[in-house]
Short mmCIF file of C-alpha atoms and ligand atoms in Angstrom, two decimals:
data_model
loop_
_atom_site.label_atom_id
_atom_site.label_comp_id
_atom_site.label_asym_id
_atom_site.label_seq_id
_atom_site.Cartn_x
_atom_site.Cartn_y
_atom_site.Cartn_z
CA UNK H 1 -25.30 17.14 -36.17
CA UNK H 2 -24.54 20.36 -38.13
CA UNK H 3 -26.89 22.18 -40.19
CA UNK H 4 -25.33 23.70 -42.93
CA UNK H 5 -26.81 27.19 -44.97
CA UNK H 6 -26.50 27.40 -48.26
CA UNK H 7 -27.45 31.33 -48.43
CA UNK H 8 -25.26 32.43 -45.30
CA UNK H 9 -22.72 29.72 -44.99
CA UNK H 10 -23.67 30.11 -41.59
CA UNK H 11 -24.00 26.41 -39.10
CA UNK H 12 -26.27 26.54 -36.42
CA UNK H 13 -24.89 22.94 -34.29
CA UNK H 14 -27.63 21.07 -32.23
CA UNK H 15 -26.70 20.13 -28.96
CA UNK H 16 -28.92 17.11 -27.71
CA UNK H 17 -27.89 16.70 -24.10
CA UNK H 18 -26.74 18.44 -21.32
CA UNK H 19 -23.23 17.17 -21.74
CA UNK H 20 -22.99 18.86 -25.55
CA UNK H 21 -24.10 21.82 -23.67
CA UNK H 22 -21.31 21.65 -20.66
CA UNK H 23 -18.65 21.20 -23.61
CA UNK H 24 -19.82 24.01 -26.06
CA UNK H 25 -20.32 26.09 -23.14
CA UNK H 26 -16.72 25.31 -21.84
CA UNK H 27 -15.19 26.51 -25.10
CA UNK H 28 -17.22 29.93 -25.00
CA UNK H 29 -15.66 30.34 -21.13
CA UNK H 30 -12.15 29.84 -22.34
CA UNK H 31 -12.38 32.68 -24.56
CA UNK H 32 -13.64 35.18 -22.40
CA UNK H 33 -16.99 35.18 -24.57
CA UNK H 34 -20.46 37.02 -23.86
CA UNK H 35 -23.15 33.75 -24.54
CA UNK H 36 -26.74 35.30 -25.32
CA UNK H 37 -29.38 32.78 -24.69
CA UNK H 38 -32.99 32.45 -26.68
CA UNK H 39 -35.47 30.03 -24.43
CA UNK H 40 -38.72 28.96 -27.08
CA UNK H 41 -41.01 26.37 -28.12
CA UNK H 42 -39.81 26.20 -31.48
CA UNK H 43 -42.36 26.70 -34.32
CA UNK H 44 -40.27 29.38 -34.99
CA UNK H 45 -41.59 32.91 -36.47
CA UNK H 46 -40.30 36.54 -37.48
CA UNK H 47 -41.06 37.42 -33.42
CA UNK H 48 -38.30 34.30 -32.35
CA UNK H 49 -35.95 35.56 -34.65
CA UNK H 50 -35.95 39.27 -33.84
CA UNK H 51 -34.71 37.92 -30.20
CA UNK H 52 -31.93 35.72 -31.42
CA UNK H 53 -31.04 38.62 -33.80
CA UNK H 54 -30.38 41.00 -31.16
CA UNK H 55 -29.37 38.10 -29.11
CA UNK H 56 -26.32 38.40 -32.15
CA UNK H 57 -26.10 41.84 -32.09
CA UNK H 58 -25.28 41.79 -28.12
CA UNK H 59 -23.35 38.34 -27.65
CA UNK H 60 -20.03 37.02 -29.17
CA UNK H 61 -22.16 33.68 -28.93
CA UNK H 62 -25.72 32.98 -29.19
CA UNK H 63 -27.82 29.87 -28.26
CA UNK H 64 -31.11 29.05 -28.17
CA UNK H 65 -33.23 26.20 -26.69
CA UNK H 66 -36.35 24.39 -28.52
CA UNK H 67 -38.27 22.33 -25.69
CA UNK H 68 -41.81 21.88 -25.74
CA UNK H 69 -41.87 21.94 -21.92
CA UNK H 70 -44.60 19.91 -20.23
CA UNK H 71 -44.90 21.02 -17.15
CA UNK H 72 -46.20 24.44 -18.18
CA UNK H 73 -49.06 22.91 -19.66
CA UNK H 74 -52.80 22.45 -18.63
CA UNK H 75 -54.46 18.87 -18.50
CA UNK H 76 -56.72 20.09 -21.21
CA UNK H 77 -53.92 22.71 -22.71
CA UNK H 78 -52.48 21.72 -26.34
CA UNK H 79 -48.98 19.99 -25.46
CA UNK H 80 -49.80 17.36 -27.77
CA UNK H 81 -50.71 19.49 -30.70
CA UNK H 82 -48.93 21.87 -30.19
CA UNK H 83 -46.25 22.74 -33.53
CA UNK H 84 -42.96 20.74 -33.89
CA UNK H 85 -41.15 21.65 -37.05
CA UNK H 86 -37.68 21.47 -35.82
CA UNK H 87 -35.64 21.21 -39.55
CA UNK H 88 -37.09 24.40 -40.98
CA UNK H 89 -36.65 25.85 -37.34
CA UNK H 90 -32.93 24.66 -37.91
CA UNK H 91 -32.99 26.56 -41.10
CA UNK H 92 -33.93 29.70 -39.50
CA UNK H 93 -31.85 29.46 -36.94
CA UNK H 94 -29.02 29.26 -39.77
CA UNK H 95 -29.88 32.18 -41.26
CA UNK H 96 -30.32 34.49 -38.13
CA UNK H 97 -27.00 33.51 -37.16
CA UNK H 98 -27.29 31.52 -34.07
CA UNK H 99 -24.38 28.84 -33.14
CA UNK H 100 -26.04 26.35 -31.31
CA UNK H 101 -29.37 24.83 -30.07
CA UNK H 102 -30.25 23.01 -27.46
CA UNK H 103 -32.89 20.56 -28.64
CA UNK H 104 -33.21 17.99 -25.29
CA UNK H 105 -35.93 15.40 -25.22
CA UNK H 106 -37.92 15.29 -22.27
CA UNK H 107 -36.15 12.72 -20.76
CA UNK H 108 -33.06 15.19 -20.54
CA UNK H 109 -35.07 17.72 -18.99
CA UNK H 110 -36.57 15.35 -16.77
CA UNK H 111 -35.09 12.51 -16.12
CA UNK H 112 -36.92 10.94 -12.58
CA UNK H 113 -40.22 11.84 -14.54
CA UNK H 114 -41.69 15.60 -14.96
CA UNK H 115 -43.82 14.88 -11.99
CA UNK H 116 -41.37 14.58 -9.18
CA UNK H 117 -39.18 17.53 -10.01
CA UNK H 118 -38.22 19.92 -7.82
CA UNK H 119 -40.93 23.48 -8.52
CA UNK H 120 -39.38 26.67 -9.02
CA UNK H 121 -42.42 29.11 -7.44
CA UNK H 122 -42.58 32.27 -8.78
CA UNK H 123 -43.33 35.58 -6.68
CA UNK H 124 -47.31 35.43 -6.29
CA UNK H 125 -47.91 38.47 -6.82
CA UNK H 126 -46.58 38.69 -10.21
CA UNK H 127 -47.45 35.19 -11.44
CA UNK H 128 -51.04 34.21 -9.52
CA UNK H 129 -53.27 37.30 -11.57
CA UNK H 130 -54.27 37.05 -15.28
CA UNK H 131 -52.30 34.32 -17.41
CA UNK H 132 -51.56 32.99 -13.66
CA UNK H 133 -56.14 32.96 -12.90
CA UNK H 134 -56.64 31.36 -16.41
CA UNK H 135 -53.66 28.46 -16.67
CA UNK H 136 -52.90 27.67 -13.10
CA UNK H 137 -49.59 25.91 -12.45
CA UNK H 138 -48.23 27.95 -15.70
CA UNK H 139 -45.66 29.93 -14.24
CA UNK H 140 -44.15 27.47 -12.19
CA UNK H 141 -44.16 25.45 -15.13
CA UNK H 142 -42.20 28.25 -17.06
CA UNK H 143 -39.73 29.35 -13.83
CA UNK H 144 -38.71 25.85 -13.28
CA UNK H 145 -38.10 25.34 -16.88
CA UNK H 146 -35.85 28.60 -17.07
CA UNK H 147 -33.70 28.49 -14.00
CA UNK H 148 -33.19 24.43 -15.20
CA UNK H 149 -32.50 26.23 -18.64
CA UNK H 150 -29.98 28.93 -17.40
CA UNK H 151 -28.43 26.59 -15.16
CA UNK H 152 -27.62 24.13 -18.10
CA UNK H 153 -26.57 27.30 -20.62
CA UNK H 154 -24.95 29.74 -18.17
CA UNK H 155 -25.48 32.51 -20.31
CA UNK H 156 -24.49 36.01 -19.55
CA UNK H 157 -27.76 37.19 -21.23
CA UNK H 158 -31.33 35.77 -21.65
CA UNK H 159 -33.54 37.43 -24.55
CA UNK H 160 -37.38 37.59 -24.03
CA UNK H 161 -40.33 38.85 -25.80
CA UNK H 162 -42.62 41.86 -24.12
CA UNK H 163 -45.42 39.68 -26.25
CA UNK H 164 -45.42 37.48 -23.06
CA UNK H 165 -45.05 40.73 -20.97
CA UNK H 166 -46.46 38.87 -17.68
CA UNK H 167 -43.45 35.88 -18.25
CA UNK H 168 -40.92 38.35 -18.46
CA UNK H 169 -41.99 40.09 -15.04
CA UNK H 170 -41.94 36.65 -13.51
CA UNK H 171 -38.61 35.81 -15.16
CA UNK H 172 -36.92 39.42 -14.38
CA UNK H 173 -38.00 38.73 -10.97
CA UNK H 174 -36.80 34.85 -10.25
CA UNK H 175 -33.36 36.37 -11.43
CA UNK H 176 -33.33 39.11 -9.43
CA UNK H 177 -34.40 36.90 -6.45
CA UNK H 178 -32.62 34.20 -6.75
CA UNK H 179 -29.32 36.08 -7.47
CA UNK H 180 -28.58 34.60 -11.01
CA UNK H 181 -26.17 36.51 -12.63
CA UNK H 182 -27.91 36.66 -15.75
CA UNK H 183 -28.97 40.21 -17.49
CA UNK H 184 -32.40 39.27 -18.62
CA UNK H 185 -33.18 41.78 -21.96
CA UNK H 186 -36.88 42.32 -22.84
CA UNK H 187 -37.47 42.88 -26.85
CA UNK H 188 -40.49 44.73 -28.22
CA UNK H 189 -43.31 42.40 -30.01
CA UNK H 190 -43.60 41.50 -33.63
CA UNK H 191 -46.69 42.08 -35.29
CA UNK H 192 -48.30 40.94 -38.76
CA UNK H 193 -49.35 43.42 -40.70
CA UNK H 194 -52.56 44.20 -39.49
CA UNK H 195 -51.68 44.52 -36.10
CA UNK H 196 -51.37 40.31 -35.07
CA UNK H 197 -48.56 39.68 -32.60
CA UNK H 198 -46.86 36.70 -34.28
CA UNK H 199 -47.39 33.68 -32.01
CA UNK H 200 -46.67 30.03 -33.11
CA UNK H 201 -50.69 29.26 -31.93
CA UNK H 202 -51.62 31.43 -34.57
CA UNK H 203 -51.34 28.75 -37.46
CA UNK H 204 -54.69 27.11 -35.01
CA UNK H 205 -56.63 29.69 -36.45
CA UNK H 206 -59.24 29.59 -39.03
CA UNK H 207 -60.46 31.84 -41.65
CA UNK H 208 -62.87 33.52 -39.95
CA UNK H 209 -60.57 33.82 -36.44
CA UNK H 210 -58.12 35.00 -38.23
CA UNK H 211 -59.91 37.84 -39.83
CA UNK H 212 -60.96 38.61 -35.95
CA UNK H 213 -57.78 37.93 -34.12
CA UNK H 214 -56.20 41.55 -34.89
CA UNK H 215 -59.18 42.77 -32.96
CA UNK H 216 -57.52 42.77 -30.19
CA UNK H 217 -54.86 45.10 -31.15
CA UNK H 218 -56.69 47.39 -32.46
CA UNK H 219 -58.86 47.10 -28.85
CA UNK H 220 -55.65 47.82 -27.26
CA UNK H 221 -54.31 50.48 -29.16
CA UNK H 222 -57.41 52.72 -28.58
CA UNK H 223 -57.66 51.89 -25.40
CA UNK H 224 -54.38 52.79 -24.61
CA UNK H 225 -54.40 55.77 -26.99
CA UNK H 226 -58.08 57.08 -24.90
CA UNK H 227 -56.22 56.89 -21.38
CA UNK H 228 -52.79 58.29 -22.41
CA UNK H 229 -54.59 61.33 -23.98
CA UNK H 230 -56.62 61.93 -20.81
CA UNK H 231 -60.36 61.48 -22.88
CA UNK H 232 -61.31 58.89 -20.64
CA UNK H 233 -60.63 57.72 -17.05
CA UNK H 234 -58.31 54.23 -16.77
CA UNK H 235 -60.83 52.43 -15.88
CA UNK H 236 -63.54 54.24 -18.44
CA UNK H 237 -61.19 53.17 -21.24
CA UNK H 238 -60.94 49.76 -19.71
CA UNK H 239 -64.64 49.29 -19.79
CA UNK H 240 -64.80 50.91 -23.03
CA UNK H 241 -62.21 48.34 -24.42
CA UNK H 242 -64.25 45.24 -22.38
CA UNK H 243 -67.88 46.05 -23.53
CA UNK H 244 -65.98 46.08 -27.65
CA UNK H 245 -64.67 42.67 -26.99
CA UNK H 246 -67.72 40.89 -25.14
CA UNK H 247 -70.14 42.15 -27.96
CA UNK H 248 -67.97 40.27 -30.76
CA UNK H 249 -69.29 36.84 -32.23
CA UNK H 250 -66.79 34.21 -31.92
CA UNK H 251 -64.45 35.93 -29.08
CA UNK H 252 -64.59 34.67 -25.98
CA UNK H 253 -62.81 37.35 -23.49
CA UNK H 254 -60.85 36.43 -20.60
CA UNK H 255 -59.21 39.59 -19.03
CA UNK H 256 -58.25 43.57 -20.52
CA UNK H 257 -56.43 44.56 -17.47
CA UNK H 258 -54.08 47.31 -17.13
CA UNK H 259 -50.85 46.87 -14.07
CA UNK H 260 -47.89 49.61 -14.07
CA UNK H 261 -45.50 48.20 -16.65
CA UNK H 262 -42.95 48.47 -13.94
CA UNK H 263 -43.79 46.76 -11.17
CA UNK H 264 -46.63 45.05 -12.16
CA UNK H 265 -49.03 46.20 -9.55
CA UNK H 266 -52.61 46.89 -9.95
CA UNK H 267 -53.10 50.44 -11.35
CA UNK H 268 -56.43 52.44 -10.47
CA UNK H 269 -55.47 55.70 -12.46
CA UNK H 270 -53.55 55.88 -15.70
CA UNK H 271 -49.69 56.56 -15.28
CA UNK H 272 -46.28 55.98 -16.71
CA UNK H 273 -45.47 53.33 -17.91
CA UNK H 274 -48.61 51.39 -17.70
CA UNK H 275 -49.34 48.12 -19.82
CA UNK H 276 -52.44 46.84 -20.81
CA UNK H 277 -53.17 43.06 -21.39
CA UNK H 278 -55.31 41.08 -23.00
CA UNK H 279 -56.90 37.45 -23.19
CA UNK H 280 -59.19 36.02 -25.47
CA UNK H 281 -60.43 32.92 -26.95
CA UNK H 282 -61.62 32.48 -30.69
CA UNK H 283 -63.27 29.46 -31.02
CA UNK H 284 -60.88 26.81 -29.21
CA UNK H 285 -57.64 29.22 -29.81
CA UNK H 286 -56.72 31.15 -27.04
CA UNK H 287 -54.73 34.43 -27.75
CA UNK H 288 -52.83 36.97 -25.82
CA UNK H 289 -51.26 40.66 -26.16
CA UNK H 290 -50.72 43.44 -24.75
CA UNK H 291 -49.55 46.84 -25.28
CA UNK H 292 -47.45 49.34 -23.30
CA UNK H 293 -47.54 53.14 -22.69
CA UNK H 294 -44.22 54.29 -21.65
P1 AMP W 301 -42.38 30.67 -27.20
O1 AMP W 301 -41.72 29.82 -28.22
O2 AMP W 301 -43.79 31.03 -27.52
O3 AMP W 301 -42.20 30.12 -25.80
O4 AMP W 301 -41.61 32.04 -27.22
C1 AMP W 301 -40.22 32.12 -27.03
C2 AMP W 301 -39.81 33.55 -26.83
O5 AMP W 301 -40.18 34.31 -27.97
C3 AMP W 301 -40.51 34.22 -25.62
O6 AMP W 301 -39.59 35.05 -24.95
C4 AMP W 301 -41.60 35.01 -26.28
O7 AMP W 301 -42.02 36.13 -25.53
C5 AMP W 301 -40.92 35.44 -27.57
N1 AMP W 301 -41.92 35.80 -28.59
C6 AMP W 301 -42.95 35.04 -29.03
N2 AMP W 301 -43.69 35.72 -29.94
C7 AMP W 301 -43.11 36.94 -30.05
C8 AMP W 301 -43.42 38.12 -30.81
N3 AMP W 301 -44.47 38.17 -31.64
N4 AMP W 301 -42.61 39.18 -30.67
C9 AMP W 301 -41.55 39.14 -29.83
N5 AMP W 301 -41.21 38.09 -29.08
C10 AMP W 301 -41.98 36.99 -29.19
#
């Protein structure tokens, strides 16, 4: 199936199994090319497309994967709601010039059932705190899903978003430990205007959540802004930042936590880089971010 662009001319072809993928990929290895590869969800945004934009600007080749992936979701988690709007995905796709997509069914991805599949376990450290404390089973969920993914693609490059700051660790660190010979590249977040990141959840929220969610980038940015200048203590800020976000109507918070934006490790005083994260639910839509002082 080819999807044809009437503004770019450009064709974005869906691969639909693993075998499309083994002979598109075969053709890239004959000529010597650099593949860049985009994991997602689909419900594709402006924050998707800056990755498979610099994904283009880095790669002779780019593809990019849509699956839904069940296995990194919670019994009571949205994987049944969650947004599948794959022909104006295809569209985008088009436009920001990316040459293939690999759109598998879940079948594909799991053929002897999701259940019985071999788990990828990610480094504890890195993937038990935070997002790892509030949706248990996540991560391995996500690192089986990418090492199946870059074992299928075999791409020289892997593009992902510092939005999901704590997934990248985890990924940076499965390919560093497994050996994979893949260059993983973070990319910076995309924001709305008022300071949103751009998520594909955030079409779940209402009015009124909306008008709240940038609240926690604004949060963020002064807490960040009141440890970087030295006016409070770390952990001052910190409290500062929690005691904002538990007095709001309508947020629920989860975590503000700051970790070196390095390593990951716990941080007690304020130092370079260091990233602080946030969790928080509005009404039944949870929302993450996080911000980074480098
Ligand atoms: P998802 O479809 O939510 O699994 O996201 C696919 C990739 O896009 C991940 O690497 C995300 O970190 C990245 N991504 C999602 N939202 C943004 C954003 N607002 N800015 C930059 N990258 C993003």
């Amino acid at each position: 199936m080819i999807s044809d662009n009437a503004v770019s001319g450009a064709k974005t072809q869906v691969l639909d199994s693993i075998e499309a993928v083994r002979v598109w990929r075969h053709n890239a290895m004959k000529s010597g090319e650099r593949v860049g590869f985009v994991p997602t969800m689909g419900a594709l945004h402006e924050g998707h497309l800056t990755l498979m934009r610099q994904a283009r600007a880095e790669c002779d080749r780019v593809v990019a994967s849509i699956f839904v992936n069940p296995l990194q979701f919670g019994p009571k988690e949205d994987f049944g709601r969650y947004p599948r709007t794959f022909e104006s995905d295809l569209q985008m796709m088009s436009q920001a010039g990316v040459d293939a997509v690999f759109f598998p069914s879940e079948q594909e991805m799991y053929p002897d059932g999701r259940e019985s599949v071999t788990r990828v376990v990610p480094n504890p450290e890195l993937a038990d705190c935070l997002e790892g404390h509030f949706r248990p089973g996540f991560f391995t969920g996500v690192a089986t899903v990418v090492a199946k993914l870059f074992n299928i693609i075999l791409p020289e490059a892997a593009f992902f978003g510092e939005k999901d700051y704590q997934q990248l660790q985890v990924v940076s660190r499965l390919a560093r430990d497994l050996n994979l010979p893949i260059q993983i590249v973070p990319v910076k977040t995309v924001r709305e205007l008022d300071g949103l990141a751009m998520s594909s959840r955030n079409v779940y929220l209402g009015e009124e959540q909306r008008l709240l969610a940038p609240l926690l980038y604004k949060t963020l940015t002064s807490v960040k802004d009141a440890a970087q200048s030295g006016k409070l203590s770390l952990q001052e800020a910190l409290e500062r930042g929690r005691n904002e976000l538990m007095v709001m109507p309508g947020l629920e918070l989860q975590y503000l936590e700051a970790r070196n934006g390095d390593t990951f490790l716990a941080v007690t005083d304020f130092e370079l880089p260091t990233v602080f994260l946030v969790a928080a639910k509005l009404k039944e839509v949870r929302l993450i971010d996080n911000i980074v002082a480098r």
